[in-house]
Each structure stands twice: as C-alpha cells, then as structure tokens.
Short mmCIF file of C-alpha atoms in Angstrom, two decimals:
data_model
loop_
_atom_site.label_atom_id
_atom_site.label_comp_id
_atom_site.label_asym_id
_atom_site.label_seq_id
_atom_site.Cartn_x
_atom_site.Cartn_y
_atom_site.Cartn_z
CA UNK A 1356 107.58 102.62 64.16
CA UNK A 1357 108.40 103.69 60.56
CA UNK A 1358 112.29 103.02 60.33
CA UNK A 1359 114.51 103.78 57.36
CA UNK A 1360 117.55 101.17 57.54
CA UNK A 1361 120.71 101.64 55.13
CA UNK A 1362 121.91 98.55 53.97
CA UNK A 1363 119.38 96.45 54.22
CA UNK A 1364 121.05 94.56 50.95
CA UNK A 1365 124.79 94.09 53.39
CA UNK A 1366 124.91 90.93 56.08
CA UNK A 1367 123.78 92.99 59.44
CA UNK A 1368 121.25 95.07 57.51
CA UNK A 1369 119.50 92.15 56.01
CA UNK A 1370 118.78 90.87 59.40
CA UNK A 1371 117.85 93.79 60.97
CA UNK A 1372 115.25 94.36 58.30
CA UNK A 1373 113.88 90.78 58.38
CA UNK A 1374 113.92 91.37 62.63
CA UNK A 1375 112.03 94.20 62.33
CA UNK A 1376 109.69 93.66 59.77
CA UNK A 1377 108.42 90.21 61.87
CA UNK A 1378 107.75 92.49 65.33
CA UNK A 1379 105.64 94.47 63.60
CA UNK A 1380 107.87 97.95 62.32
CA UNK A 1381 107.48 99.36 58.48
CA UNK A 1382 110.93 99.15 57.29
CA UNK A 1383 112.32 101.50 54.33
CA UNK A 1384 115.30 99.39 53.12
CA UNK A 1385 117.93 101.45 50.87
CA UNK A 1386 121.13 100.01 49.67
CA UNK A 1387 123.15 100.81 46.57
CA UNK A 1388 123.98 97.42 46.17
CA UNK A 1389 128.05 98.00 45.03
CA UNK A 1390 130.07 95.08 43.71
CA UNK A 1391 133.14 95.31 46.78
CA UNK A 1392 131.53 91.61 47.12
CA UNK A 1393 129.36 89.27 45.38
CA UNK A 1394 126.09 91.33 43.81
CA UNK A 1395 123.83 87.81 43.89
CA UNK A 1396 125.20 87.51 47.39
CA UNK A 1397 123.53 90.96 48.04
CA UNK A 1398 120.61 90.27 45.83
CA UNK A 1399 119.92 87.25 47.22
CA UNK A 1400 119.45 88.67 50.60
CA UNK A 1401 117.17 90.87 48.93
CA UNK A 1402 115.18 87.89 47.29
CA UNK A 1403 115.11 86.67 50.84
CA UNK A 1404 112.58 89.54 52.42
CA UNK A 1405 110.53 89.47 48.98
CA UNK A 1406 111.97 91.86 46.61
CA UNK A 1407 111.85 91.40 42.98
CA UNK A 1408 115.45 92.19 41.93
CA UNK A 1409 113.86 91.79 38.12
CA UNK A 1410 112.28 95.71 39.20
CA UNK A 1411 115.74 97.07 40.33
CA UNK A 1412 115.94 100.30 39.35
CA UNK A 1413 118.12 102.96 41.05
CA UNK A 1414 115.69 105.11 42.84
CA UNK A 1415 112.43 103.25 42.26
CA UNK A 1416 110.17 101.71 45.05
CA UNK A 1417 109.79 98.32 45.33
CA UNK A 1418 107.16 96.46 47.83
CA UNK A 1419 108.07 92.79 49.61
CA UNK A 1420 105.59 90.20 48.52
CA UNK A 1421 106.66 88.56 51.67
CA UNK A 1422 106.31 91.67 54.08
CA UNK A 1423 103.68 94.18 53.72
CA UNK A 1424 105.36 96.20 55.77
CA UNK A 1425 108.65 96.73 53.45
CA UNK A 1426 109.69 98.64 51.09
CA UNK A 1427 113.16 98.49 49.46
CA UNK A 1428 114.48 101.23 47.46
CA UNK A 1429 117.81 100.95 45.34
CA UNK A 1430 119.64 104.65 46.53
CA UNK A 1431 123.34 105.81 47.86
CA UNK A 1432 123.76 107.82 50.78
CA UNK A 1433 126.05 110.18 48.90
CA UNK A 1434 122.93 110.67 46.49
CA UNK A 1435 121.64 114.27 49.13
CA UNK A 1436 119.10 114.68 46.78
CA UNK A 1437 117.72 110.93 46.68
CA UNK A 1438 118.45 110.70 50.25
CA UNK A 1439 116.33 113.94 51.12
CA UNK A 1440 113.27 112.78 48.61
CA UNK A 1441 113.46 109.50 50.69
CA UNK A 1442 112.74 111.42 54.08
CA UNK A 1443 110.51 113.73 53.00
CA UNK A 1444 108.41 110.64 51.36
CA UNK A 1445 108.57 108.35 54.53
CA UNK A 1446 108.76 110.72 57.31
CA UNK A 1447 110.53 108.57 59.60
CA UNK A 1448 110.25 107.55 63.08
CA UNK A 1449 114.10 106.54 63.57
CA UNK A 1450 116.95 105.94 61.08
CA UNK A 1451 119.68 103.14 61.31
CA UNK A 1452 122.58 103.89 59.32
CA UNK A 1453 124.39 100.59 58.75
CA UNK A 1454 125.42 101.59 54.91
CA UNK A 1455 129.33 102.04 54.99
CA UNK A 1456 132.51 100.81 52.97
CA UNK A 1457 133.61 98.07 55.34
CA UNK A 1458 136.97 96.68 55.37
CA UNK A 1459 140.17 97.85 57.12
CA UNK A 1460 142.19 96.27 54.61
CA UNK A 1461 140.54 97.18 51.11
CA UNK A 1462 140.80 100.93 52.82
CA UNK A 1463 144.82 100.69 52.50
CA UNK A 1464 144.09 100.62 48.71
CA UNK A 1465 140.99 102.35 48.04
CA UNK A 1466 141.10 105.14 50.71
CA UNK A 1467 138.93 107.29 48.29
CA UNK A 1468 135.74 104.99 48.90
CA UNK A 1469 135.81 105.39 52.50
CA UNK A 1470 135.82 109.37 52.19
CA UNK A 1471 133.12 109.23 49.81
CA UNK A 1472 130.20 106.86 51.93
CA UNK A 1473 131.53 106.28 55.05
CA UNK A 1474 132.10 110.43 55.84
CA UNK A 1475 130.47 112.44 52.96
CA UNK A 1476 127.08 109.47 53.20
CA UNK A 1477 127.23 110.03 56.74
CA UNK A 1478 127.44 113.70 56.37
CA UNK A 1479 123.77 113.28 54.57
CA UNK A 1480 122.36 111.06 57.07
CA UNK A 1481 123.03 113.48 59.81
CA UNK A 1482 121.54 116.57 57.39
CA UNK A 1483 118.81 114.48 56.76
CA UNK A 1484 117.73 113.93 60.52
CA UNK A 1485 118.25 116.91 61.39
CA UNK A 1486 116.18 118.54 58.72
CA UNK A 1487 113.30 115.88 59.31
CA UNK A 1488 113.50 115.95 62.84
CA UNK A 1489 114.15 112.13 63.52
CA UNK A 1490 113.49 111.20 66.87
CA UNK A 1491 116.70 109.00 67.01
CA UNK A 1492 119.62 107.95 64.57
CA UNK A 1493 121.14 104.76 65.73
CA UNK A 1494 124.95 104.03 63.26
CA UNK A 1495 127.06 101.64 62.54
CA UNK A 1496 130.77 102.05 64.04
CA UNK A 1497 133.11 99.62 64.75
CA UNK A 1498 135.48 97.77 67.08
CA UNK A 1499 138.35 99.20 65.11
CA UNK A 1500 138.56 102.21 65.95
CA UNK A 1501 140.23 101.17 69.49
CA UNK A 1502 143.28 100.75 67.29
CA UNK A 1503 146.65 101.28 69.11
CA UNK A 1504 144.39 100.40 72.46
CA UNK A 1505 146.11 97.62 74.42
CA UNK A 1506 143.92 98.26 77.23
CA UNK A 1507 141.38 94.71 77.65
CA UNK A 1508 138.31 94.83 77.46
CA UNK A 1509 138.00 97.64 75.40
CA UNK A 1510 135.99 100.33 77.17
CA UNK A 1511 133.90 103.07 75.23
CA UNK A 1512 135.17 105.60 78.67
CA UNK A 1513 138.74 105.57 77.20
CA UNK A 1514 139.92 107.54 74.22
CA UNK A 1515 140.30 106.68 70.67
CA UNK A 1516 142.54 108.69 69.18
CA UNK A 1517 145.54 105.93 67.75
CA UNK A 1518 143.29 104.56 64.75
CA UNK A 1519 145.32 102.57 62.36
CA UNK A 1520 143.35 102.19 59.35
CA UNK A 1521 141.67 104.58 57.30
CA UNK A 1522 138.47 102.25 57.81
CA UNK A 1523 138.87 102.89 61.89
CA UNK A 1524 139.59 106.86 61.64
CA UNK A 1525 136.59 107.19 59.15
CA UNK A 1526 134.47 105.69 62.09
CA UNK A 1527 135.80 107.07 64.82
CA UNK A 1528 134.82 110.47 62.39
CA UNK A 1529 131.28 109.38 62.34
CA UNK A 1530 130.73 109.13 66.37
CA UNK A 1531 132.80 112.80 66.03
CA UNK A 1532 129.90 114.00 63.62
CA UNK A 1533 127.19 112.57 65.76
CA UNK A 1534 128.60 114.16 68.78
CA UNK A 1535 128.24 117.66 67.04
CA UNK A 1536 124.90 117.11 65.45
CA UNK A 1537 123.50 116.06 68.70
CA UNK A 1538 125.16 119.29 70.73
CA UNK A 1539 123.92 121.66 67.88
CA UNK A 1540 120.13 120.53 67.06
CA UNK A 1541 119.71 117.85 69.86
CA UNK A 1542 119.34 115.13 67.72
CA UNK A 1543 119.87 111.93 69.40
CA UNK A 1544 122.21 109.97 68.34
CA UNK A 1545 123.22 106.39 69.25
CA UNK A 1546 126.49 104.26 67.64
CA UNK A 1547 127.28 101.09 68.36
CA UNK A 1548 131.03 99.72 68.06
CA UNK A 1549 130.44 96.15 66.38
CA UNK A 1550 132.85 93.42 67.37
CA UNK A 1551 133.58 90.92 64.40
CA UNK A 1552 130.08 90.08 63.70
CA UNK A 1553 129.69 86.44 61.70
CA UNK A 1554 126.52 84.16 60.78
CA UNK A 1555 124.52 82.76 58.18
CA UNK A 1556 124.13 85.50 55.06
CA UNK A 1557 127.60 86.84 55.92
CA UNK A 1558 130.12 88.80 53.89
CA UNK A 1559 132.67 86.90 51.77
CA UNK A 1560 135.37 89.13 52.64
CA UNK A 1561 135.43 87.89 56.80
CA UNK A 1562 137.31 85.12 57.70
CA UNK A 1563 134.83 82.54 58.73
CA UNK A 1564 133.32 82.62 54.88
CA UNK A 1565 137.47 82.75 53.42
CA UNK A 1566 137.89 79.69 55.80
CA UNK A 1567 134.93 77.90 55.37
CA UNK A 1568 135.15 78.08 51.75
CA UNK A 1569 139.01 77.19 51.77
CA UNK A 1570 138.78 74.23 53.83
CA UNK A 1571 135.82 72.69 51.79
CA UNK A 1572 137.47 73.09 48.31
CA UNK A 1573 140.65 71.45 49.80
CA UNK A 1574 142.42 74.87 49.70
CA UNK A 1575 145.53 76.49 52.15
CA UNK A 1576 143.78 79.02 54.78
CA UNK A 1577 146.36 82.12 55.41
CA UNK A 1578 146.48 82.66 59.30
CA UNK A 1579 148.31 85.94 60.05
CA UNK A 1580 149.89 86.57 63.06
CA UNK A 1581 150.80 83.09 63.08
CA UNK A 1582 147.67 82.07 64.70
CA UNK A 1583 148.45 84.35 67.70
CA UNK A 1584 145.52 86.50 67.45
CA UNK A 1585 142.07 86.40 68.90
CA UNK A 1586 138.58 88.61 67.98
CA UNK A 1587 135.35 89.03 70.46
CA UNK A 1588 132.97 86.86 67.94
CA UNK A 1589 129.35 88.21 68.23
CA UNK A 1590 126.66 86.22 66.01
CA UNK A 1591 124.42 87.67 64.21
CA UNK A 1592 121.44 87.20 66.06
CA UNK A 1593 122.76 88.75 68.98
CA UNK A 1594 123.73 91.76 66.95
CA UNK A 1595 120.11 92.41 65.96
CA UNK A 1596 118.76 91.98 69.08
CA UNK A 1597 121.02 94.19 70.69
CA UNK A 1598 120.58 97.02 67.91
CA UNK A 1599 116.41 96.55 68.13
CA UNK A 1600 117.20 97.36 71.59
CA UNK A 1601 118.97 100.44 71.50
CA UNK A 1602 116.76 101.53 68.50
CA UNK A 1603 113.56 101.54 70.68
CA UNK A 1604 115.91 103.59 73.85
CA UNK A 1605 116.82 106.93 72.38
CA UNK A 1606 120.06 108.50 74.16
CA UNK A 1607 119.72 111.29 76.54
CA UNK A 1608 121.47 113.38 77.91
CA UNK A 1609 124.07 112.55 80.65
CA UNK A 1610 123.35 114.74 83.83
CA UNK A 1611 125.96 113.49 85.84
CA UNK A 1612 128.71 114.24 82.29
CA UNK A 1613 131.46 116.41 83.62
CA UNK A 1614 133.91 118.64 81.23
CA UNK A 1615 136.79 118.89 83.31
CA UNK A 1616 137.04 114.88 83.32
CA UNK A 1617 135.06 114.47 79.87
CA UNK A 1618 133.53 110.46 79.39
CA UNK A 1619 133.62 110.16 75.67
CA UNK A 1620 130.83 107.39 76.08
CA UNK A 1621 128.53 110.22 76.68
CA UNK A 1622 128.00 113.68 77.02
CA UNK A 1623 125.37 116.93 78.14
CA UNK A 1624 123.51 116.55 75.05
CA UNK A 1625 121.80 113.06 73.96
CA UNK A 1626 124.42 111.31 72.43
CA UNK A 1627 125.66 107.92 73.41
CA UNK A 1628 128.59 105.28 72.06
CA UNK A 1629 127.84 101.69 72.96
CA UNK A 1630 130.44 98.26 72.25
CA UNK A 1631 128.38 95.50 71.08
CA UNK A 1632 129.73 91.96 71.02
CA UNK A 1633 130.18 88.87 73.34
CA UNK A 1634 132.29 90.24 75.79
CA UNK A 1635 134.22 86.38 75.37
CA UNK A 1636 137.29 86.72 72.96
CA UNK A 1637 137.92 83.71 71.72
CA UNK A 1638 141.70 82.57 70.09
CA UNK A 1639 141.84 82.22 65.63
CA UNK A 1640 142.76 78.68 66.21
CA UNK A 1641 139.75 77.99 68.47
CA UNK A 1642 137.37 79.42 65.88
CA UNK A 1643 139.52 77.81 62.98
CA UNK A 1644 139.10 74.41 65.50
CA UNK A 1645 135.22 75.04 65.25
CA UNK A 1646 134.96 75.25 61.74
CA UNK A 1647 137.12 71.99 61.00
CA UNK A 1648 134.29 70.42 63.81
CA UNK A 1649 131.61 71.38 61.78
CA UNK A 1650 133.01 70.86 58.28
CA UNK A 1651 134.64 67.51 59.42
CA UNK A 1652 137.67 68.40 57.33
CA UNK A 1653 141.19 69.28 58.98
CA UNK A 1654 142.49 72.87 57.69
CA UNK A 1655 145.88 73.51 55.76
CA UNK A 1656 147.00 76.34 57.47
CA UNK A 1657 149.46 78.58 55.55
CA UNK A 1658 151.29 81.24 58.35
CA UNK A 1659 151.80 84.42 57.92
CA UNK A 1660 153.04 87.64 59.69
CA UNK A 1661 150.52 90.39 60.92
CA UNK A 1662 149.00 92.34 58.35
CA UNK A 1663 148.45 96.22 57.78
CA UNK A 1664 145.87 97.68 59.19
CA UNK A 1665 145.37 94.60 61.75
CA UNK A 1666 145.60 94.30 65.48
CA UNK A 1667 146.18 91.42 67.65
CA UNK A 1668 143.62 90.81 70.05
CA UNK A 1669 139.43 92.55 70.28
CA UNK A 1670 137.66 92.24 73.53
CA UNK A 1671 134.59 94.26 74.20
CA UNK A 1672 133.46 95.07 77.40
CA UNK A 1673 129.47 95.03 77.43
CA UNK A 1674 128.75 96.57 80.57
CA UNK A 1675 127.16 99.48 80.18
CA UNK A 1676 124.68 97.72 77.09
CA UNK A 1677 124.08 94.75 79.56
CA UNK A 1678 123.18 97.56 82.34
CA UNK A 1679 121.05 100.02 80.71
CA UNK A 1680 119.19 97.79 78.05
CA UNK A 1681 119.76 94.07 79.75
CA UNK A 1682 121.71 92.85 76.65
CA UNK A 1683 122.51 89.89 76.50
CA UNK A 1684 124.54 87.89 74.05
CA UNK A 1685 123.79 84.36 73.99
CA UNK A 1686 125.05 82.21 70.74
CA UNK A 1687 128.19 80.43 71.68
CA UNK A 1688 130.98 80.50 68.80
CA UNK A 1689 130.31 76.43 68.28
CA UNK A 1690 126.78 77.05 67.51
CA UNK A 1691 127.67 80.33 65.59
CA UNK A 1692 130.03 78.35 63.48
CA UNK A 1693 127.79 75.31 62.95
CA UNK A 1694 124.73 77.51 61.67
CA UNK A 1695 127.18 78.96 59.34
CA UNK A 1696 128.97 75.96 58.17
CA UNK A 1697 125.09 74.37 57.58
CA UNK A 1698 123.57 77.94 55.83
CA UNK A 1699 126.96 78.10 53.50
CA UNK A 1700 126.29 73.91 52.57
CA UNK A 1701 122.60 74.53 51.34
CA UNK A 1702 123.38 77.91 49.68
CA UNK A 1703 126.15 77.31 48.37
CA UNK A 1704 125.13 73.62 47.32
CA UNK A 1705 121.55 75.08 45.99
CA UNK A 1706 122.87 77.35 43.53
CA UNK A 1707 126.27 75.62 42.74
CA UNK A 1708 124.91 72.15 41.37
CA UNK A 1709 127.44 71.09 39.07
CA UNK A 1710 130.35 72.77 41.24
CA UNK A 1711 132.87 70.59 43.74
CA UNK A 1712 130.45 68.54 46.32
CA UNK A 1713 130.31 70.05 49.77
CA UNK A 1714 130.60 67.53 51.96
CA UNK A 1715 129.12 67.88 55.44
CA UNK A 1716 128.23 65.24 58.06
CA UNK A 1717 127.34 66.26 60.81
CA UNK A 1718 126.04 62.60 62.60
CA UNK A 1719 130.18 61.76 62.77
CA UNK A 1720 131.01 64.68 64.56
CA UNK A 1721 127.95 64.85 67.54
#
C-alpha cells in the first residue's frame, strides 16, 4: 500500500515508518519537526531511515537513500493547504495520524498547542480523507482519556466522559470527530488508545528516558505518588506490530450495534476504538527496579505527591485487539528496559564523547 504516516520524525512514528518500509509499503513520512523535545533527537530518527536533514526544507520532498520506498516531507497538519497538496500528490491508500502535541502535563501550561494540532490538525486529516477518499484512517489516541475511570482493566465499552487533562479531552475529541466523519461520508476510521509506550528512540519527556538519564549522571529521580502508582508498559515493538495490524483491517460497521444500549467501542457505521498495550500493569518501583538492573546503579529516589493531570494506576484490557486481529504483545518490561538502557548507552555515548562516562555492565548483573 501507499501510506501517508504523520510523525514519522516522533518515537512511535519513526518505527512505524521503518516497519513498514521493510514489508514492502511506500511510506509518505510528514512531521513538522517542533522543538517540545530535542530537534537532533527528532532528526536523528530521521537520519536513521535515510533522510538528509542537510535538504530540510519546510514543504520540500526528500527521498531515503536507505529506502526506496520513502519519502519524507517536512509539513504541519494545521498547514490545510500543504496537507491537501500532499494528498492530492500521493493519492493514498491509508493514512496514520500519529502527529499530536503529547503530554498531559505540558497541556496544563500550554493548552493553546493542543487546540491548535491535536483538534484543528486533526480537523485536516479527517477533511483530507474524506475529500481523497482514503480507504482507512487509523489515529493516535491515548490511554488518558479513561481519566476519572477507576474501573480495571480499562475497557473501550465504558464511557469516557471524566477526562482530566486538556491532553486526554483533546483525544477523547479526536475519536468524537472520527465517529462523525465515519457516520457522515463512511470513512473508516480506526483509533487506538496507546498505553505508556517506551523503547529504544523514545521521547525525553517519559519517565524511563528522565530515569535512565538521572540515575546514570548520579542525579535524584522524582517519584510522584510516592511510588504508589503503576502504568500498563507496552514496548515499542509491540506497538508497531499491533498498529500494522489494524492498518491492513479497515473497521466496519457493527451489525449487531444497538442505540438504545449504545457500545462506544463501535457503532452502525465503520468506526472502531481499540486499547493497545500489555494488558500486565506493572508497579513504578518495579520498572524503576528494572532500570537500576540494567544500569547496575541504585536510584536516589526523591518522593513526591501526585501530580496534575496524573492518575494512579493504567491497565488496558486487550481483548477485543487479541480477538479480532490475534494481537499479541510479547516484550516483557525487563527486556523492554534492558534494550533501552543499551540503545540510550551507545547513543548517548556516540554523540556525547567528552560528556560524563556511561557506565554499563551488563556481565555483573546476568
């Protein structure tokens, strides 16, 4: 298939490009590359699938010397008028959205941002598929938008309408959008609630790269919730998988959907919500246990309250992915966290030569 992928500069992007691009799919990557983290983080991820960042140029087309199958384009969803040359251009078999303004904490500040991509660039992807007739759009949503939920695992057949962030409500708006994009021009529409997603290339602002980075330089790691807090950890490569999956299994429509008892997983018109993550929550001090393993360095842990925006506990429950497309998560969090640990070392190490030694032995801790 042709595929257009949004964000193919961010952490999950990157990877889905890369998965893509080696079974056989011509990718169109487009990211706008903001600075909300690390630009050679981004660009570096970019360097990675063979694109001259030296040619950077917003707007201009830029072929992989590693993949002759890619293409990488420097755009902003908000851009309608970039975003609709694009389509026309490409012509598109499918469409995964994965550019957003993550965070749920930077939102509290910069609320703004999160208006602008995450429901105006959405707006444009939807006008855009419509317009172009796109077989399927698969999107990025997100475990937070179960919010006040208390209700474990979190099921995508139970409301979520207690969001408390601006990050969560602005997703919770896209699966809203979808929902009436697919009623009105049966456009089939796919998102996929991500549960705290973590691996090699990931963002600096997450908590495995804070604490990974901490604990090496000798520096205090701030656990909130005084350590009593636990996320379903997915890995990366279970992610992609999973979203590859659902990309090549366009929703339909639900014949069995009833409007008197209305399953806000699915509906009459081809439109589906998926969770996607382990389905195995695992505690902060386990995973903060894992990295010290795999760093061989004991963590100073600084305690702290709960923190705006936050919740306590994320479980997903996977059933209905596992059922319909046989998904199956696979990376345990001590192999997640060792493949990280190892890809931060030689990054980190590669580019930072005169910085504070990384030390990392792995023989005294098999």
């Amino acid at each position: 298939m042709k595929i257009l992928v949004t964000g193919t500069a961010g952490f999950i992007g990157f990877h889905l490009a890369k998965r893509l691009l080696e079974r056989g799919d011509t990718v169109i990557g487009i990211d706008n590359i903001n600075d909300y983290y690390d630009v050679n983080l981004k660009n570096d991820r970019l360097i990675e699938t063979g694109i001259d960042t030296s040619e950077l140029e917003y707007g201009k087309s830029i072929k992989s010397t590693k993949y002759a199958n890619y293409t990488f384009i420097k755009l902003d969803i908000c851009d309608s008028d970039g975003l609709v040359t694009c389509f026309k251009n490409y012509q598109f078999d499918a469409v995964c959205n994965l550019a957003a303004q993550a965070g749920v904490r930077y939102s509290i500040t910069n609320p703004e941002v999160y208006i602008d991509t995450n429901i105006r660039g959405f707006l444009n992807i939807l006008e855009c598929c419509r317009n172009f007739k796109i077989s399927h759009l698969l999107y990025a949503s997100s475990s937070s938008v179960y919010g006040l939920n208390k209700n474990m695992p979190f099921s995508t057949h139970e409301s979520v309408n207690h969001p408390v962030s601006l990050y969560a409500a602005s997703k919770k708006s896209n699966e809203l959008m979808a929902h009436a994009y697919s009623y009105l021009f049966n456009l089939p529409t796919t998102g996929l609630r991500f549960f705290t997603v973590y691996g090699p290339w990931g963002r600096p602002d997450m908590a495995l790269f804070i604490f990974t980075k901490a604990i090496l330089e000798g520096e205090a790691i701030e656990v909130y919730n005084k350590g009593e807090m636990s996320r379903d950890f997915t890995y990366i490569d279970d992610i992609v998988e999973g979203i590859v999956q659902v990309i090549d299994t366009p929703s339909e429509a639900n014949p069995d959907w009833n409007a008197e008892s209305p399953d806000p997983a699915t509906s009459r018109v081809p439109y589906s919500v998926y969770n996607i993550g382990r389905g195995e929550p695992v505690s902060l001090l386990k995973f903060i246990d894992e990295i010290e393993k795999h760093t061989g360095i004991k963590a100073k842990k600084t305690f702290l309250p709960m923190q705006a925006g936050d919740v306590a506990e994320t479980s997903a429950d996977i059933h209905d992915l596992t059922n319909k497309l046989h998904f199956q998560p696979l990376t345990s969090v001590g192999v997640g966290v060792k493949n990280f640990v190892n890809w931060f070392n030689n990054y980190y190490t590669s580019i930072c030569q005169n910085q504070t030694k990384i030390i990392h032995n792995e023989d005294s801790l098999s």
